[in-house]
GROMACS .gro file of N, CA and C in nm:
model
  492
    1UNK      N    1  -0.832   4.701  -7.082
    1UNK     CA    2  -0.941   4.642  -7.010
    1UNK      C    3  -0.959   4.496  -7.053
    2UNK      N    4  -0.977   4.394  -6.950
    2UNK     CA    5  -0.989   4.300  -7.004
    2UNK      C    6  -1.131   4.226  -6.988
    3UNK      N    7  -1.171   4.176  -7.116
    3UNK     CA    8  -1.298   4.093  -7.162
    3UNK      C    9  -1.258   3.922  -7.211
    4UNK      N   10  -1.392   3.901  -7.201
    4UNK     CA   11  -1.367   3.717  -7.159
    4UNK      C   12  -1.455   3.737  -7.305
    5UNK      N   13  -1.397   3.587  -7.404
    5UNK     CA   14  -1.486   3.556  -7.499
    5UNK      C   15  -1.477   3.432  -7.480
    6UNK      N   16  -1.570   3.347  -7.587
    6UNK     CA   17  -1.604   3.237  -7.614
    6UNK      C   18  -1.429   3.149  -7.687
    7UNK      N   19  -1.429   3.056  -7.619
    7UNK     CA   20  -1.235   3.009  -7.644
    7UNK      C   21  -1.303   2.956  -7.790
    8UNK      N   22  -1.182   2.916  -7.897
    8UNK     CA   23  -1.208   2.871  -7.955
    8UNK      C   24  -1.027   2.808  -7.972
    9UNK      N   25  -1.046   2.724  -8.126
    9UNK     CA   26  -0.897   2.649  -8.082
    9UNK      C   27  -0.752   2.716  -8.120
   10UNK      N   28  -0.802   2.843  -8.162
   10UNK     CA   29  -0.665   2.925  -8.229
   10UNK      C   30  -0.604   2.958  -8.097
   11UNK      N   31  -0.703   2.943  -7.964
   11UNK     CA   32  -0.640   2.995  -7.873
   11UNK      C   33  -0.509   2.928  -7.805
   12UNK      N   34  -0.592   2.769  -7.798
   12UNK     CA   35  -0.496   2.670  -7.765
   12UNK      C   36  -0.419   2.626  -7.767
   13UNK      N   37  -0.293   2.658  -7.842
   13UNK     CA   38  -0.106   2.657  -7.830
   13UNK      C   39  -0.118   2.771  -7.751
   14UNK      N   40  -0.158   2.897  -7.789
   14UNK     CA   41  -0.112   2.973  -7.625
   14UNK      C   42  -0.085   2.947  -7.500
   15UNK      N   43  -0.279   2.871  -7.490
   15UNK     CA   44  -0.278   2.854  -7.347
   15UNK      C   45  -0.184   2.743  -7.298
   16UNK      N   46  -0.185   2.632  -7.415
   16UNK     CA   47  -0.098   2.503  -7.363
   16UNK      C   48   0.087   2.541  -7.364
   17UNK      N   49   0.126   2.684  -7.400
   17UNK     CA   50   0.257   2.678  -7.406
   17UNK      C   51   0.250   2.743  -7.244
   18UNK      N   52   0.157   2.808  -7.179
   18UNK     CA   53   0.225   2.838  -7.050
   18UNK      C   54   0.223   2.726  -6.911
   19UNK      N   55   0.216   2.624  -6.995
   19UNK     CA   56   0.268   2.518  -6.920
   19UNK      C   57   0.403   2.449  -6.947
   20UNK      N   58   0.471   2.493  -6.890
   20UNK     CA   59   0.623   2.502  -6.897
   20UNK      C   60   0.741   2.375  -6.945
   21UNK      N   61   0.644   2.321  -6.783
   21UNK     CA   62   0.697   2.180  -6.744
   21UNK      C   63   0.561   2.066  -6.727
   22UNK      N   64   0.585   1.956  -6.694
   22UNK     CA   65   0.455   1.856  -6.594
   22UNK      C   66   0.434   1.877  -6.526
   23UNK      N   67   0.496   1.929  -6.379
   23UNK     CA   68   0.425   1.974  -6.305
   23UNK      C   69   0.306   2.095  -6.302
   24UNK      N   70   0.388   2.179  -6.378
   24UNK     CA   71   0.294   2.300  -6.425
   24UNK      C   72   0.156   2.269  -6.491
   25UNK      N   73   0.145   2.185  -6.568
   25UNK     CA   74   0.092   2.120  -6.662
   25UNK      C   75  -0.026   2.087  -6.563
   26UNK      N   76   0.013   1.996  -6.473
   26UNK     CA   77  -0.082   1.911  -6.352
   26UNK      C   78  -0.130   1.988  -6.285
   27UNK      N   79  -0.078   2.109  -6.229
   27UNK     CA   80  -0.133   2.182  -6.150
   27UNK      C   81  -0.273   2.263  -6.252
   28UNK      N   82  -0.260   2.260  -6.370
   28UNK     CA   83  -0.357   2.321  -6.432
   28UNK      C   84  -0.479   2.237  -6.472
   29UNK      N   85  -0.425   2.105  -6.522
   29UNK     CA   86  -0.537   2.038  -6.552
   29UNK      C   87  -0.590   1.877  -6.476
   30UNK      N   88  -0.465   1.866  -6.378
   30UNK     CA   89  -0.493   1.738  -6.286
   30UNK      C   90  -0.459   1.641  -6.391
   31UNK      N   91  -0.539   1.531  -6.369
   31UNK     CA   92  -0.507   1.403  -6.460
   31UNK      C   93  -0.594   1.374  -6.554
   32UNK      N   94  -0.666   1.554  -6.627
   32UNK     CA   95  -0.748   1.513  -6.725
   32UNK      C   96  -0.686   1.462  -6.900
   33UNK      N   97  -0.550   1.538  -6.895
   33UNK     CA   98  -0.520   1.494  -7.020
   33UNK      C   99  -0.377   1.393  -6.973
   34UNK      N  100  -0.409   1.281  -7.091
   34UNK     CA  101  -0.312   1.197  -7.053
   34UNK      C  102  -0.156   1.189  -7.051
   35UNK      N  103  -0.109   1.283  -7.143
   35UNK     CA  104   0.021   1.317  -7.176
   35UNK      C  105   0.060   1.475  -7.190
   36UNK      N  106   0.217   1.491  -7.128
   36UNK     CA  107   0.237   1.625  -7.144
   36UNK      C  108   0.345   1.679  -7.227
   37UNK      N  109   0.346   1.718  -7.351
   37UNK     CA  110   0.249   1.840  -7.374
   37UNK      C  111   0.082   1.803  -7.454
   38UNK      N  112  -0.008   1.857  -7.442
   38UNK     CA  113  -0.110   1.850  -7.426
   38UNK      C  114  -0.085   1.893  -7.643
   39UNK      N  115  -0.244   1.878  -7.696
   39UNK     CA  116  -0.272   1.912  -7.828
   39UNK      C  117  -0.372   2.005  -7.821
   40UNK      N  118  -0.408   2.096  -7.920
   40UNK     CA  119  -0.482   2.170  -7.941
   40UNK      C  120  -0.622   2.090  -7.927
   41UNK      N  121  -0.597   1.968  -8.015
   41UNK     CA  122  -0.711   1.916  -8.048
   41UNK      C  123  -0.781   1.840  -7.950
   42UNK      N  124  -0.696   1.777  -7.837
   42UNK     CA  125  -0.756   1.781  -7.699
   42UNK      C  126  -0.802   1.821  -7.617
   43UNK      N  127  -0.764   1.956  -7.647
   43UNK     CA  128  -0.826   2.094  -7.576
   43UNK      C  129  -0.975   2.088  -7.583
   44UNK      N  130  -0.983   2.065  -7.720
   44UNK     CA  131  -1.132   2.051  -7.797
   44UNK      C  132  -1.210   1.949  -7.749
   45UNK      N  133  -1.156   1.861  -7.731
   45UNK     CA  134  -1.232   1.710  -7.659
   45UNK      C  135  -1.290   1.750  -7.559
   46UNK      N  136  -1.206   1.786  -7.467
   46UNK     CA  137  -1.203   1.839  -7.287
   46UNK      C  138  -1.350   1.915  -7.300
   47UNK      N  139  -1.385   2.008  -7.417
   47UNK     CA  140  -1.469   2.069  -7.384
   47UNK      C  141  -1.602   2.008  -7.484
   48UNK      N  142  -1.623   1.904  -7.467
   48UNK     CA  143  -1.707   1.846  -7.583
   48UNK      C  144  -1.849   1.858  -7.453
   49UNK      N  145  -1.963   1.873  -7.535
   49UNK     CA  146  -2.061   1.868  -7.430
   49UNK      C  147  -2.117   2.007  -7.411
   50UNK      N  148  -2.294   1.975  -7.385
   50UNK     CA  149  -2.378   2.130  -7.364
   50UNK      C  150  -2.372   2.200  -7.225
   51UNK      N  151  -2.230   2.082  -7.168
   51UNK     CA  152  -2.266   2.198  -6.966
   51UNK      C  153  -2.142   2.264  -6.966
   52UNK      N  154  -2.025   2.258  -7.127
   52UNK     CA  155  -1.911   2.313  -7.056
   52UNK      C  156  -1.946   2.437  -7.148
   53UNK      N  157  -1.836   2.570  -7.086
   53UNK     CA  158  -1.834   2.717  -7.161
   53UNK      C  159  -1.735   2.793  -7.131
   54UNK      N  160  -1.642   2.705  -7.203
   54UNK     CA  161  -1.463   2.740  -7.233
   54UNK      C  162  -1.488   2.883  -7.279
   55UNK      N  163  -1.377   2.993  -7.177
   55UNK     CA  164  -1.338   3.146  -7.205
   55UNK      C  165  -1.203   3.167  -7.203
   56UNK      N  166  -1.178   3.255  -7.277
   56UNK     CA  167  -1.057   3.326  -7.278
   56UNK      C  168  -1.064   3.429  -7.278
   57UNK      N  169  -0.963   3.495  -7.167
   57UNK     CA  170  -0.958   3.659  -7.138
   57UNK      C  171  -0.847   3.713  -7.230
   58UNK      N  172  -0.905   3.834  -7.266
   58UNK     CA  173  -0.840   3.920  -7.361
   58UNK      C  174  -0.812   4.031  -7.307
   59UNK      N  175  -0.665   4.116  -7.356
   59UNK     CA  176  -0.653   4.264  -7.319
   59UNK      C  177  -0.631   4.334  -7.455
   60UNK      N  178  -0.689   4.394  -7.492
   60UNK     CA  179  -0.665   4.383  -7.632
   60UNK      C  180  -0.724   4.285  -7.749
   61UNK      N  181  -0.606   4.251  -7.796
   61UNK     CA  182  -0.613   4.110  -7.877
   61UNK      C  183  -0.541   3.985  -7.812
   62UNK      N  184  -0.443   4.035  -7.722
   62UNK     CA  185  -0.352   3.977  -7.677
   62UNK      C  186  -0.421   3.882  -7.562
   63UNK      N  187  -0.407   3.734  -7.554
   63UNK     CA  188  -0.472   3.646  -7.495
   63UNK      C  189  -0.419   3.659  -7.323
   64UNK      N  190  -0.467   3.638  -7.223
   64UNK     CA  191  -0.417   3.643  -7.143
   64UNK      C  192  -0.450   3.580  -7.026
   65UNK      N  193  -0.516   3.501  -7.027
   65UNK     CA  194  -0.624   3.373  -6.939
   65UNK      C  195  -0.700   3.275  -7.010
   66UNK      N  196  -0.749   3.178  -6.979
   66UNK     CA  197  -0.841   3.097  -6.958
   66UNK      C  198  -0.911   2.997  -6.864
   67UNK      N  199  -1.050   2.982  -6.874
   67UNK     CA  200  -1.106   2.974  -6.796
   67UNK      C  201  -1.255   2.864  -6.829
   68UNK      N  202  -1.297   2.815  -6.748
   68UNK     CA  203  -1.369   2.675  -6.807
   68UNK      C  204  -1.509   2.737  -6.695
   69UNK      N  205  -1.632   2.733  -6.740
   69UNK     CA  206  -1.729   2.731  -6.667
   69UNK      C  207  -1.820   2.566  -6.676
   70UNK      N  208  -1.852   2.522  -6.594
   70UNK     CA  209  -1.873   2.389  -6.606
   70UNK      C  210  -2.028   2.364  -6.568
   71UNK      N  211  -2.114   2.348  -6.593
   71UNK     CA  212  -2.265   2.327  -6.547
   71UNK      C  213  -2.263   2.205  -6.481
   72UNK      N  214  -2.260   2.111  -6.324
   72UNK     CA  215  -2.263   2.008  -6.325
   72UNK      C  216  -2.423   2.003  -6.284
   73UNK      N  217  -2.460   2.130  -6.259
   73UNK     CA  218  -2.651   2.097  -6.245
   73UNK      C  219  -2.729   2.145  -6.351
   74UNK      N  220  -2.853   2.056  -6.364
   74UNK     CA  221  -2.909   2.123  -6.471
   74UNK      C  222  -2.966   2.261  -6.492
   75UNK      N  223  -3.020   2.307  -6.395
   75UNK     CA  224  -3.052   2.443  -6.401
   75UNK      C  225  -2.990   2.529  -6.387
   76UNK      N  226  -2.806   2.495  -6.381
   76UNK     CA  227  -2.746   2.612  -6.391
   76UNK      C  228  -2.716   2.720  -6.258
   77UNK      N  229  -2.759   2.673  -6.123
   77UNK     CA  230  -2.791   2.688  -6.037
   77UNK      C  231  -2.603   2.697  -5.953
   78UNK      N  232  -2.596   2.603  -5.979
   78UNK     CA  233  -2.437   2.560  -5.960
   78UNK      C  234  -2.333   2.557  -6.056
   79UNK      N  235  -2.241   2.635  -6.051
   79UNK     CA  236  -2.121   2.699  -6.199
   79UNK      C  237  -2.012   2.574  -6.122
   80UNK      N  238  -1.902   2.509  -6.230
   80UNK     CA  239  -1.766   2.452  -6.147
   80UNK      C  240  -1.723   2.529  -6.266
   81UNK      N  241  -1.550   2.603  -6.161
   81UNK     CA  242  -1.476   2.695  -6.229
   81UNK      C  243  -1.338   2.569  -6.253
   82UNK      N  244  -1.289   2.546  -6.397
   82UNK     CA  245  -1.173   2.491  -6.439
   82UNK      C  246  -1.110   2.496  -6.491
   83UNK      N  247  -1.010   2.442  -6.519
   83UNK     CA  248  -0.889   2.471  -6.628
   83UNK      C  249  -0.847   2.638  -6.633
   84UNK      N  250  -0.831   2.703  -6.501
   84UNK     CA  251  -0.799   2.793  -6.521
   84UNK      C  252  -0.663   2.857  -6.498
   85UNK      N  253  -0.610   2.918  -6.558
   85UNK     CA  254  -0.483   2.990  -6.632
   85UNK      C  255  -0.474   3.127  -6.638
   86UNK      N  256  -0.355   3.181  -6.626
   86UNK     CA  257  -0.295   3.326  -6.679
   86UNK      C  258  -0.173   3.285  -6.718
   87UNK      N  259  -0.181   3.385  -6.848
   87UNK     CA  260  -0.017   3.384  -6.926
   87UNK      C  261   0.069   3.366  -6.757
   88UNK      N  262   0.190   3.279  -6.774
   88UNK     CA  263   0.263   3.265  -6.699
   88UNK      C  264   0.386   3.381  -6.679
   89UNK      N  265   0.391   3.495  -6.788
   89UNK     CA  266   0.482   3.608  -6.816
   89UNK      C  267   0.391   3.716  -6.746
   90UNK      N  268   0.287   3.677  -6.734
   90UNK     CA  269   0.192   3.785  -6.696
   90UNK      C  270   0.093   3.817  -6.512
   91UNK      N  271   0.194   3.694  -6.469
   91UNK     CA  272   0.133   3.668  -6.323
   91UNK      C  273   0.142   3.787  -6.237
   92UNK      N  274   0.113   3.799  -6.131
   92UNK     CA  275   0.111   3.903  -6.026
   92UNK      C  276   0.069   4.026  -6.065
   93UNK      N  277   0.013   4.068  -6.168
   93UNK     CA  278  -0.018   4.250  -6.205
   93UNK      C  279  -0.143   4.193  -6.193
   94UNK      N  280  -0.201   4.149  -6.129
   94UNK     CA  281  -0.384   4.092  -6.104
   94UNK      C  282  -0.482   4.080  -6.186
   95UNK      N  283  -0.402   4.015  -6.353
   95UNK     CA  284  -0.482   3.939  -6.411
   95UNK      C  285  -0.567   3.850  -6.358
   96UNK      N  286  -0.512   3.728  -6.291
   96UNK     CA  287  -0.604   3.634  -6.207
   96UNK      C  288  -0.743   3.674  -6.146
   97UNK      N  289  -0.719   3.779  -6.084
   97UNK     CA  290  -0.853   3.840  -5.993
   97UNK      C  291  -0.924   3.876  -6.100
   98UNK      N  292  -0.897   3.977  -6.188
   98UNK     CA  293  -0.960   4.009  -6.252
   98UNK      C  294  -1.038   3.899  -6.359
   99UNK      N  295  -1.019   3.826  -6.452
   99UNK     CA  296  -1.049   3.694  -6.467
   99UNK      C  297  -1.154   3.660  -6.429
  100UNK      N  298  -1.102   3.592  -6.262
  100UNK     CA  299  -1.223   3.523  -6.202
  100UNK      C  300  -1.347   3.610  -6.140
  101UNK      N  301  -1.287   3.757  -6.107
  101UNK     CA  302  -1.459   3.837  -6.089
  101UNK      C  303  -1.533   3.871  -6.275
  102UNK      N  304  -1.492   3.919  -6.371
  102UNK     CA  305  -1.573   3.844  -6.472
  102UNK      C  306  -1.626   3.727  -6.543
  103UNK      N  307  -1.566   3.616  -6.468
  103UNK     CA  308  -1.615   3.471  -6.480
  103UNK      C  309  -1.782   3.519  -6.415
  104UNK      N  310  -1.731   3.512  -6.234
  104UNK     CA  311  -1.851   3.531  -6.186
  104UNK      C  312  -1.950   3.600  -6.192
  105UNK      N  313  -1.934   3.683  -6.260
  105UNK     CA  314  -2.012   3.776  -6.290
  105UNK      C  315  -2.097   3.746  -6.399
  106UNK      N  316  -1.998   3.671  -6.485
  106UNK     CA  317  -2.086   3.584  -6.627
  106UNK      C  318  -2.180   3.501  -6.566
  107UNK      N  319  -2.103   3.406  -6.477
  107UNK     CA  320  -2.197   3.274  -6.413
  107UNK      C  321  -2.320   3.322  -6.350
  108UNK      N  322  -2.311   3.464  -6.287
  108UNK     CA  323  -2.424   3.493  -6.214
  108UNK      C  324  -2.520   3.601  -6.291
  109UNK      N  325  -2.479   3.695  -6.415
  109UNK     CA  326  -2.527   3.764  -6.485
  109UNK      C  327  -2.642   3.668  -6.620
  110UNK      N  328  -2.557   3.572  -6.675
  110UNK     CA  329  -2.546   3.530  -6.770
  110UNK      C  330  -2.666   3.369  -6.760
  111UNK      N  331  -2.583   3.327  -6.643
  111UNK     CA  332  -2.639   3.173  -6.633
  111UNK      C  333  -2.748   3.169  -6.465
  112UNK      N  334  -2.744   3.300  -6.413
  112UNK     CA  335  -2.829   3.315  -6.311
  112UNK      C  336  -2.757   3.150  -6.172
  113UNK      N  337  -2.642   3.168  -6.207
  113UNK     CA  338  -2.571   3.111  -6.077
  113UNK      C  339  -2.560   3.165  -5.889
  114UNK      N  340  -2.578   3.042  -5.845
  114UNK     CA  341  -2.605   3.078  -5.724
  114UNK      C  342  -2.473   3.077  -5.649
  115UNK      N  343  -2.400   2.921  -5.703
  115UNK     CA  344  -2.282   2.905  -5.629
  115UNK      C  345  -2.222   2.875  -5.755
  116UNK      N  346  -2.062   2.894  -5.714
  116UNK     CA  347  -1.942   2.843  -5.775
  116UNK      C  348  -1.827   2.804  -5.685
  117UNK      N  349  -1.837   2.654  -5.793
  117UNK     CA  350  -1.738   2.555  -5.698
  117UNK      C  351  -1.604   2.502  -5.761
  118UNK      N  352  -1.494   2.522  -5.728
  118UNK     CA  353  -1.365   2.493  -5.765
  118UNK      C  354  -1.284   2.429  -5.674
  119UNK      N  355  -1.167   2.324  -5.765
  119UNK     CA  356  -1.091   2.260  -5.726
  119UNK      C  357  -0.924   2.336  -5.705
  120UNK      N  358  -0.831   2.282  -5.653
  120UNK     CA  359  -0.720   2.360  -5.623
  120UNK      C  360  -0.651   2.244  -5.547
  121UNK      N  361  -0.488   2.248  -5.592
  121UNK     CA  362  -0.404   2.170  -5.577
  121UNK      C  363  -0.345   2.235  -5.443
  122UNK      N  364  -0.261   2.184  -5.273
  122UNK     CA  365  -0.262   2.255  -5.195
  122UNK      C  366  -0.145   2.309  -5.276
  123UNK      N  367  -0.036   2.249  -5.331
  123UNK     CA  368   0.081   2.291  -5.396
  123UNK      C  369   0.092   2.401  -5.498
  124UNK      N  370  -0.021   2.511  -5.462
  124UNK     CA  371  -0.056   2.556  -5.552
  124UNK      C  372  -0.107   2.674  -5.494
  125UNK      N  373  -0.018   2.773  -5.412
  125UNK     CA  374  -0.105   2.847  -5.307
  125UNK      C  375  -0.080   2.970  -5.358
  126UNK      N  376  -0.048   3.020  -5.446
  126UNK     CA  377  -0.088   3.169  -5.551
  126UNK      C  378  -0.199   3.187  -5.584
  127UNK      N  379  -0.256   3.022  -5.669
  127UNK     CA  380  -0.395   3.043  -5.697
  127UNK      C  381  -0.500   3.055  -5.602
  128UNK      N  382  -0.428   2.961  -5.482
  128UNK     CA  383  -0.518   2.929  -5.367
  128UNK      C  384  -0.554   3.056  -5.275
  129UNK      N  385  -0.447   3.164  -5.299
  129UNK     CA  386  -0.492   3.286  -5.260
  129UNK      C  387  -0.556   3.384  -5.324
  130UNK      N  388  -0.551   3.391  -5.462
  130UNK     CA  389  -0.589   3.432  -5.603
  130UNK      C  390  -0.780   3.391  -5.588
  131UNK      N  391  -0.824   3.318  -5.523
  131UNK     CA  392  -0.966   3.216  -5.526
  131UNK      C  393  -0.990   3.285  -5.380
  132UNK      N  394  -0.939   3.309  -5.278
  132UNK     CA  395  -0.943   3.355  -5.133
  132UNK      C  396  -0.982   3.474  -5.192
  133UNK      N  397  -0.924   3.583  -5.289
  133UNK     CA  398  -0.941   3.739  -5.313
  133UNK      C  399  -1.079   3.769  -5.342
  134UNK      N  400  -1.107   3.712  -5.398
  134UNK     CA  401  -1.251   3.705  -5.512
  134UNK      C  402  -1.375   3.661  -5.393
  135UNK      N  403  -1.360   3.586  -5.289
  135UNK     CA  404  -1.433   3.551  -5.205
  135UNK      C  405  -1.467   3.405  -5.183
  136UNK      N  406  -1.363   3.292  -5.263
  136UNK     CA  407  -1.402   3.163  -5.192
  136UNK      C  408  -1.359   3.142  -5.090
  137UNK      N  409  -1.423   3.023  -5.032
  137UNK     CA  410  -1.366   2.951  -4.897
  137UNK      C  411  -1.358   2.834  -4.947
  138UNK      N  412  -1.291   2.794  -4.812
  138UNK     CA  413  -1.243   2.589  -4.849
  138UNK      C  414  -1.349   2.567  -4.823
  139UNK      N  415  -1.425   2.423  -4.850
  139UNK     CA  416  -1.564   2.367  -4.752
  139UNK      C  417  -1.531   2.186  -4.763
  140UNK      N  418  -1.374   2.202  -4.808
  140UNK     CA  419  -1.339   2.048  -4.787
  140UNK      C  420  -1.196   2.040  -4.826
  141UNK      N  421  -1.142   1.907  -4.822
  141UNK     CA  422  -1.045   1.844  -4.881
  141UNK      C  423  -1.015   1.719  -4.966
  142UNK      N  424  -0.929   1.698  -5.003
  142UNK     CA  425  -0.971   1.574  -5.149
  142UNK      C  426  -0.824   1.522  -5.135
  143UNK      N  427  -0.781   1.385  -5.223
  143UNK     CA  428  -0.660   1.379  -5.170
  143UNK      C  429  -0.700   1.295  -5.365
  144UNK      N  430  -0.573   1.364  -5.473
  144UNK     CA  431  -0.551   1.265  -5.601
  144UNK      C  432  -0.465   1.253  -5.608
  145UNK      N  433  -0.505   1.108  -5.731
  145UNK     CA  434  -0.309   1.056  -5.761
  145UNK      C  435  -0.296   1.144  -5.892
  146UNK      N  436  -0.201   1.158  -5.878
  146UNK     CA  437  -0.157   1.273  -5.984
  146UNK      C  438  -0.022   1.192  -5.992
  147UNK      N  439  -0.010   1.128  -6.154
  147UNK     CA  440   0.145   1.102  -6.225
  147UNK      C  441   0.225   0.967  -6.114
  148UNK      N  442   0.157   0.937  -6.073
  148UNK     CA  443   0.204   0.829  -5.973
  148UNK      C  444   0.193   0.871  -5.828
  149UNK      N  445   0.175   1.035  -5.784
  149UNK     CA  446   0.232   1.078  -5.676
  149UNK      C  447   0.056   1.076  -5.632
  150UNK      N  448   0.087   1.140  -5.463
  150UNK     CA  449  -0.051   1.184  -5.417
  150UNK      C  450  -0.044   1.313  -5.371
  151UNK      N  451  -0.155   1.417  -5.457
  151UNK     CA  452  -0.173   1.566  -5.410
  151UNK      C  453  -0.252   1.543  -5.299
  152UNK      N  454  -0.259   1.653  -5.232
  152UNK     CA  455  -0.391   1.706  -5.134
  152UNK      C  456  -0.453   1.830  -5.256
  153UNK      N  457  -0.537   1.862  -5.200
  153UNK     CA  458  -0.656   1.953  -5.242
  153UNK      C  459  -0.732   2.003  -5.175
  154UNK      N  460  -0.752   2.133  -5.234
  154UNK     CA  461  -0.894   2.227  -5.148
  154UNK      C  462  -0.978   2.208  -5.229
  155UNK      N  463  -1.113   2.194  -5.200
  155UNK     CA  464  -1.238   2.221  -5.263
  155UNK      C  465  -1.302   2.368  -5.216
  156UNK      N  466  -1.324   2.455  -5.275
  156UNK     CA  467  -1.353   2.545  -5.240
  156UNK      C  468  -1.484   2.637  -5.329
  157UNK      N  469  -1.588   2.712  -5.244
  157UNK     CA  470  -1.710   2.736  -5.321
  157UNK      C  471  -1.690   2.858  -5.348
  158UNK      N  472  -1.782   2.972  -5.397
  158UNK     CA  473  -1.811   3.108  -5.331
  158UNK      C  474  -1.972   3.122  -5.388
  159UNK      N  475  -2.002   3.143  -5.272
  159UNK     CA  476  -2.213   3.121  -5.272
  159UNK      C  477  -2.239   3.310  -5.330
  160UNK      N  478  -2.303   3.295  -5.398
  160UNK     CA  479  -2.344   3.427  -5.479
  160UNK      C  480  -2.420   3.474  -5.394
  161UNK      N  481  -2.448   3.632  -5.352
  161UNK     CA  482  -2.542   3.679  -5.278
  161UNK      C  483  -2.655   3.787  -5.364
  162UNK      N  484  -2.764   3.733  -5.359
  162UNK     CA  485  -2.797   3.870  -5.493
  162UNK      C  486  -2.892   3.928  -5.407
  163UNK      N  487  -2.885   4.090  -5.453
  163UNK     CA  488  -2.915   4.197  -5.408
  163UNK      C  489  -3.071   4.221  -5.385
  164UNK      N  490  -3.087   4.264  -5.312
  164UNK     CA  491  -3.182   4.315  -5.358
  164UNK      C  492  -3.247   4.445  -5.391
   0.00000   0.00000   0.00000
């Protein structure tokens, strides 16, 4: 069964070895870190600050995701989902899904989130269907320079519905 904890930095050669290559690399983190391969200790930077709440999914002990919850409003009202990852040995047995419905579930259990909003490379349509499963939609497009080149991008939300 897998559970999400609080990341900390023992995690970080894991997560940064399942980035293979640069491209891989970019598709995970865009043009936030400047060089590839990435450091543990940058990892740490990335998440400096009281709106971010870096997770890592576990099966076991064995690491097997990560995942960035991002506060860009103050009340918490609005979650941004980032830097997110699955072991690259471990794709398609529906880690991913699983992942992102206990993210949301945190964001909306935990932090009383309404919406969650994520970015996505178009070159990148595993995840982009992986984010479709769970229940986002596109509600735009974005166009970055990435490494000299220019991506397209989905912006994509999924609006929480709570019960009553």
């Amino acid at each position: 069964m897998m559970t999400l904890r609080p990341f900390n930095i023992n995690d970080a050669p894991t997560i940064l070895s399942w980035c293979k290559d640069q491209h891989a690399f970019r598709l995970w983190s865009a043009d936030r870190y400047k060089e590839f391969p990435a450091q543990p200790e940058e990892m740490i930077e990335q998440y400096k600050g009281e709106n971010m709440y870096p997770l890592t999914a576990i099966v076991g002990e064995e690491i097997i995701g990560h995942i960035l919850l991002r506060f860009p409003s103050e009340d918490k009202s609005v979650i941004r989902f980032g830097f997110v990852i699955v072991d690259d040995s471990k794709r398609g047995k529906g880690y991913g899904k699983q992942m992102l419905q206990l993210a949301i579930l945190k964001a909306k259990q935990d932090f009383g989130a309404q919406k969650i909003t994520l970015g996505v490379f178009d070159n990148n349509p595993s995840a982009i269907h992986c984010y479709e499963s769970v229940g986002f939609v596109m509600t735009g497009t974005d166009v970055y320079q990435i490494d000299g080149e220019e991506w397209s991008g989905k912006e994509m939300e999924l609006v929480i519905k709570n019960k009553l």
